[in-house]
């Protein structure tokens, strides 16, 4: 099986808002997820995550916190190059900012990215198509108890 290695960031501001990305995939539809992407050959997780945050959000110079979650998602990629993705999700706390991607919206749309939005915890609804599916549960636990001692497998 060809598994793509990827990193993501749970980006949280001082008001406990979380920054999420709206993806529109032709095969699976709309879902909201944390920003991030594939780890390129020769990159460390932190290097890849910094690159992805710059490209998708225009967010640079951040301190990457602990790895909090893991996720393995088996689904054929539209490109046909991978059969799934193994994700490592890191906590990134930052000042509030207005996302200004370094990539053009045309380039982001080509990667199925269509919106960047800050969400307050009380705005997140169980009916939102979230990835992982139990995102709200895991985000709530993190807000209440802080980062886990070991990364938690958050499922699909």
PDB file of C-alpha atoms in Angstrom:
ATOM      1  CA  UNK A   1       0.000   0.000   0.000  1.00  0.00           C
ATOM      2  CA  UNK A   2       1.298   3.476  -0.891  1.00  0.00           C
ATOM      3  CA  UNK A   3       0.786   5.678   2.174  1.00  0.00           C
ATOM      4  CA  UNK A   4       1.553   9.399   2.031  1.00  0.00           C
ATOM      5  CA  UNK A   5       3.188  10.873   5.135  1.00  0.00           C
ATOM      6  CA  UNK A   6       1.560  14.146   6.183  1.00  0.00           C
ATOM      7  CA  UNK A   7       1.527  16.725   8.958  1.00  0.00           C
ATOM      8  CA  UNK A   8      -1.248  18.997  10.167  1.00  0.00           C
ATOM      9  CA  UNK A   9      -1.593  21.768  12.729  1.00  0.00           C
ATOM     10  CA  UNK A  10      -4.329  22.415  15.237  1.00  0.00           C
ATOM     11  CA  UNK A  11      -3.965  26.218  15.078  1.00  0.00           C
ATOM     12  CA  UNK A  12      -5.520  27.911  18.127  1.00  0.00           C
ATOM     13  CA  UNK A  13      -5.581  31.617  18.993  1.00  0.00           C
ATOM     14  CA  UNK A  14      -5.723  33.198  22.505  1.00  0.00           C
ATOM     15  CA  UNK A  15      -9.553  33.167  22.395  1.00  0.00           C
ATOM     16  CA  UNK A  16      -9.497  29.378  21.825  1.00  0.00           C
ATOM     17  CA  UNK A  17     -10.685  29.762  18.243  1.00  0.00           C
ATOM     18  CA  UNK A  18      -9.461  27.079  15.861  1.00  0.00           C
ATOM     19  CA  UNK A  19      -8.473  27.726  12.243  1.00  0.00           C
ATOM     20  CA  UNK A  20      -9.889  25.164   9.830  1.00  0.00           C
ATOM     21  CA  UNK A  21      -9.721  24.593   6.086  1.00  0.00           C
ATOM     22  CA  UNK A  22     -12.742  23.753   3.931  1.00  0.00           C
ATOM     23  CA  UNK A  23     -11.870  21.102   1.372  1.00  0.00           C
ATOM     24  CA  UNK A  24     -14.069  20.225  -1.614  1.00  0.00           C
ATOM     25  CA  UNK A  25     -13.131  16.831  -3.032  1.00  0.00           C
ATOM     26  CA  UNK A  26     -14.921  15.491  -6.112  1.00  0.00           C
ATOM     27  CA  UNK A  27     -15.015  11.952  -4.684  1.00  0.00           C
ATOM     28  CA  UNK A  28     -15.869  12.664  -1.006  1.00  0.00           C
ATOM     29  CA  UNK A  29     -17.448  16.133  -0.993  1.00  0.00           C
ATOM     30  CA  UNK A  30     -17.017  18.923   1.537  1.00  0.00           C
ATOM     31  CA  UNK A  31     -15.218  18.594   4.825  1.00  0.00           C
ATOM     32  CA  UNK A  32     -13.434  20.837   7.318  1.00  0.00           C
ATOM     33  CA  UNK A  33      -9.973  19.854   8.547  1.00  0.00           C
ATOM     34  CA  UNK A  34      -6.844  21.278  10.084  1.00  0.00           C
ATOM     35  CA  UNK A  35      -4.303  22.900   7.748  1.00  0.00           C
ATOM     36  CA  UNK A  36      -1.320  20.895   6.584  1.00  0.00           C
ATOM     37  CA  UNK A  37      -0.152  18.565   3.886  1.00  0.00           C
ATOM     38  CA  UNK A  38       2.395  16.089   2.668  1.00  0.00           C
ATOM     39  CA  UNK A  39       5.925  15.716   3.970  1.00  0.00           C
ATOM     40  CA  UNK A  40       8.345  16.078   1.048  1.00  0.00           C
ATOM     41  CA  UNK A  41      11.422  13.814   0.763  1.00  0.00           C
ATOM     42  CA  UNK A  42      14.176  15.084   3.069  1.00  0.00           C
ATOM     43  CA  UNK A  43      11.842  17.250   5.173  1.00  0.00           C
ATOM     44  CA  UNK A  44      11.305  16.825   8.890  1.00  0.00           C
ATOM     45  CA  UNK A  45       7.770  17.083  10.233  1.00  0.00           C
ATOM     46  CA  UNK A  46       8.470  20.586  11.539  1.00  0.00           C
ATOM     47  CA  UNK A  47       9.953  21.763   8.232  1.00  0.00           C
ATOM     48  CA  UNK A  48       6.974  20.399   6.308  1.00  0.00           C
ATOM     49  CA  UNK A  49       4.482  21.920   8.730  1.00  0.00           C
ATOM     50  CA  UNK A  50       6.146  25.339   8.599  1.00  0.00           C
ATOM     51  CA  UNK A  51       6.065  25.207   4.783  1.00  0.00           C
ATOM     52  CA  UNK A  52       2.405  24.186   4.715  1.00  0.00           C
ATOM     53  CA  UNK A  53       1.368  26.889   7.210  1.00  0.00           C
ATOM     54  CA  UNK A  54       3.158  29.532   5.112  1.00  0.00           C
ATOM     55  CA  UNK A  55       1.613  28.294   1.861  1.00  0.00           C
ATOM     56  CA  UNK A  56      -1.952  27.772   3.091  1.00  0.00           C
ATOM     57  CA  UNK A  57      -2.284  30.465   5.762  1.00  0.00           C
ATOM     58  CA  UNK A  58       0.588  32.914   5.344  1.00  0.00           C
ATOM     59  CA  UNK A  59       1.539  31.998   8.921  1.00  0.00           C
ATOM     60  CA  UNK A  60       5.265  32.119   9.591  1.00  0.00           C
ATOM     61  CA  UNK A  61       7.590  32.174  12.563  1.00  0.00           C
ATOM     62  CA  UNK A  62       5.384  30.036  14.780  1.00  0.00           C
ATOM     63  CA  UNK A  63       6.452  27.696  17.526  1.00  0.00           C
ATOM     64  CA  UNK A  64       5.279  24.196  16.815  1.00  0.00           C
ATOM     65  CA  UNK A  65       4.027  22.544  19.965  1.00  0.00           C
ATOM     66  CA  UNK A  66       3.734  18.861  20.788  1.00  0.00           C
ATOM     67  CA  UNK A  67       2.307  16.222  18.520  1.00  0.00           C
ATOM     68  CA  UNK A  68      -1.185  15.706  19.920  1.00  0.00           C
ATOM     69  CA  UNK A  69      -2.983  13.395  17.507  1.00  0.00           C
ATOM     70  CA  UNK A  70      -2.360  10.784  14.823  1.00  0.00           C
ATOM     71  CA  UNK A  71      -4.624   9.577  12.066  1.00  0.00           C
ATOM     72  CA  UNK A  72      -4.421   6.944   9.329  1.00  0.00           C
ATOM     73  CA  UNK A  73      -6.901   7.383   6.500  1.00  0.00           C
ATOM     74  CA  UNK A  74      -7.106   4.736   3.793  1.00  0.00           C
ATOM     75  CA  UNK A  75      -8.736   6.143   0.669  1.00  0.00           C
ATOM     76  CA  UNK A  76      -7.386   6.207  -2.868  1.00  0.00           C
ATOM     77  CA  UNK A  77      -6.106   9.650  -3.836  1.00  0.00           C
ATOM     78  CA  UNK A  78      -7.698  11.267  -6.871  1.00  0.00           C
ATOM     79  CA  UNK A  79      -4.229  11.450  -8.434  1.00  0.00           C
ATOM     80  CA  UNK A  80      -3.848   7.687  -8.072  1.00  0.00           C
ATOM     81  CA  UNK A  81      -0.411   8.125  -6.468  1.00  0.00           C
ATOM     82  CA  UNK A  82      -1.399   7.061  -2.937  1.00  0.00           C
ATOM     83  CA  UNK A  83      -3.806   4.684  -1.233  1.00  0.00           C
ATOM     84  CA  UNK A  84      -4.054   6.703   1.944  1.00  0.00           C
ATOM     85  CA  UNK A  85      -2.423   9.161   4.283  1.00  0.00           C
ATOM     86  CA  UNK A  86      -0.759   8.884   7.707  1.00  0.00           C
ATOM     87  CA  UNK A  87      -1.116  12.202   9.559  1.00  0.00           C
ATOM     88  CA  UNK A  88       0.690  13.594  12.565  1.00  0.00           C
ATOM     89  CA  UNK A  89      -1.146  16.574  14.061  1.00  0.00           C
ATOM     90  CA  UNK A  90       0.739  19.174  16.103  1.00  0.00           C
ATOM     91  CA  UNK A  91      -0.538  21.913  18.396  1.00  0.00           C
ATOM     92  CA  UNK A  92       0.243  25.455  17.219  1.00  0.00           C
ATOM     93  CA  UNK A  93      -0.796  28.347  19.437  1.00  0.00           C
ATOM     94  CA  UNK A  94      -0.611  31.761  17.802  1.00  0.00           C
ATOM     95  CA  UNK A  95      -1.912  35.292  18.022  1.00  0.00           C
ATOM     96  CA  UNK A  96      -5.106  35.903  16.072  1.00  0.00           C
ATOM     97  CA  UNK A  97      -4.408  36.805  12.444  1.00  0.00           C
ATOM     98  CA  UNK A  98      -6.211  37.064   9.131  1.00  0.00           C
ATOM     99  CA  UNK A  99      -5.061  34.193   6.888  1.00  0.00           C
ATOM    100  CA  UNK A 100      -3.299  35.442   3.771  1.00  0.00           C
ATOM    101  CA  UNK A 101      -2.102  32.383   1.861  1.00  0.00           C
ATOM    102  CA  UNK A 102       1.214  32.590   0.024  1.00  0.00           C
ATOM    103  CA  UNK A 103      -0.211  30.339  -2.664  1.00  0.00           C
ATOM    104  CA  UNK A 104      -2.779  31.827  -5.019  1.00  0.00           C
ATOM    105  CA  UNK A 105      -6.395  30.805  -4.581  1.00  0.00           C
ATOM    106  CA  UNK A 106      -6.132  29.154  -7.983  1.00  0.00           C
ATOM    107  CA  UNK A 107      -3.293  26.976  -6.660  1.00  0.00           C
ATOM    108  CA  UNK A 108      -5.176  26.277  -3.412  1.00  0.00           C
ATOM    109  CA  UNK A 109      -8.346  25.359  -5.320  1.00  0.00           C
ATOM    110  CA  UNK A 110      -6.247  22.918  -7.365  1.00  0.00           C
ATOM    111  CA  UNK A 111      -5.428  21.272  -3.999  1.00  0.00           C
ATOM    112  CA  UNK A 112      -9.168  21.274  -3.164  1.00  0.00           C
ATOM    113  CA  UNK A 113      -8.828  24.116  -0.602  1.00  0.00           C
ATOM    114  CA  UNK A 114     -11.726  26.591  -0.850  1.00  0.00           C
ATOM    115  CA  UNK A 115     -12.013  28.416   2.477  1.00  0.00           C
ATOM    116  CA  UNK A 116     -10.015  29.266   5.613  1.00  0.00           C
ATOM    117  CA  UNK A 117     -12.026  30.122   8.688  1.00  0.00           C
ATOM    118  CA  UNK A 118     -11.627  30.711  12.408  1.00  0.00           C
ATOM    119  CA  UNK A 119     -14.233  28.864  14.492  1.00  0.00           C
ATOM    120  CA  UNK A 120     -15.209  29.410  18.126  1.00  0.00           C
ATOM    121  CA  UNK A 121     -15.809  26.167  19.988  1.00  0.00           C
ATOM    122  CA  UNK A 122     -19.509  26.994  20.382  1.00  0.00           C
ATOM    123  CA  UNK A 123     -19.854  27.408  16.593  1.00  0.00           C
ATOM    124  CA  UNK A 124     -18.685  23.885  15.833  1.00  0.00           C
ATOM    125  CA  UNK A 125     -21.645  21.593  15.308  1.00  0.00           C
ATOM    126  CA  UNK A 126     -21.848  17.844  15.158  1.00  0.00           C
ATOM    127  CA  UNK A 127     -23.548  18.199  11.765  1.00  0.00           C
ATOM    128  CA  UNK A 128     -20.464  19.817  10.190  1.00  0.00           C
ATOM    129  CA  UNK A 129     -18.517  17.411   7.997  1.00  0.00           C
ATOM    130  CA  UNK A 130     -15.290  17.292  10.033  1.00  0.00           C
ATOM    131  CA  UNK A 131     -12.062  15.367   9.659  1.00  0.00           C
ATOM    132  CA  UNK A 132     -11.465  13.537  11.870  1.00  0.00           C
ATOM    133  CA  UNK A 133     -15.142  12.688  12.358  1.00  0.00           C
ATOM    134  CA  UNK A 134     -14.820  13.093  16.155  1.00  0.00           C
ATOM    135  CA  UNK A 135     -12.920  16.397  15.848  1.00  0.00           C
ATOM    136  CA  UNK A 136     -15.231  18.291  18.227  1.00  0.00           C
ATOM    137  CA  UNK A 137     -14.826  15.631  20.930  1.00  0.00           C
ATOM    138  CA  UNK A 138     -11.022  15.668  20.670  1.00  0.00           C
ATOM    139  CA  UNK A 139     -10.815  19.478  20.466  1.00  0.00           C
ATOM    140  CA  UNK A 140     -13.033  19.791  23.565  1.00  0.00           C
ATOM    141  CA  UNK A 141     -10.844  17.319  25.490  1.00  0.00           C
ATOM    142  CA  UNK A 142      -7.716  19.244  24.510  1.00  0.00           C
ATOM    143  CA  UNK A 143      -9.242  22.547  25.664  1.00  0.00           C
ATOM    144  CA  UNK A 144     -10.276  21.021  29.009  1.00  0.00           C
ATOM    145  CA  UNK A 145      -7.235  18.893  29.798  1.00  0.00           C
ATOM    146  CA  UNK A 146      -4.376  20.281  27.707  1.00  0.00           C
ATOM    147  CA  UNK A 147      -2.178  18.286  25.338  1.00  0.00           C
ATOM    148  CA  UNK A 148      -2.025  14.527  25.918  1.00  0.00           C
ATOM    149  CA  UNK A 149       1.204  12.976  27.192  1.00  0.00           C
ATOM    150  CA  UNK A 150       1.311  10.768  24.084  1.00  0.00           C
ATOM    151  CA  UNK A 151      -0.355  11.420  20.708  1.00  0.00           C
ATOM    152  CA  UNK A 152      -3.910  10.097  20.513  1.00  0.00           C
ATOM    153  CA  UNK A 153      -5.189   8.164  17.502  1.00  0.00           C
ATOM    154  CA  UNK A 154      -8.238  10.225  16.508  1.00  0.00           C
ATOM    155  CA  UNK A 155      -9.556   7.787  13.904  1.00  0.00           C
ATOM    156  CA  UNK A 156     -10.953   8.685  10.508  1.00  0.00           C
TER     157      UNK A 156
END
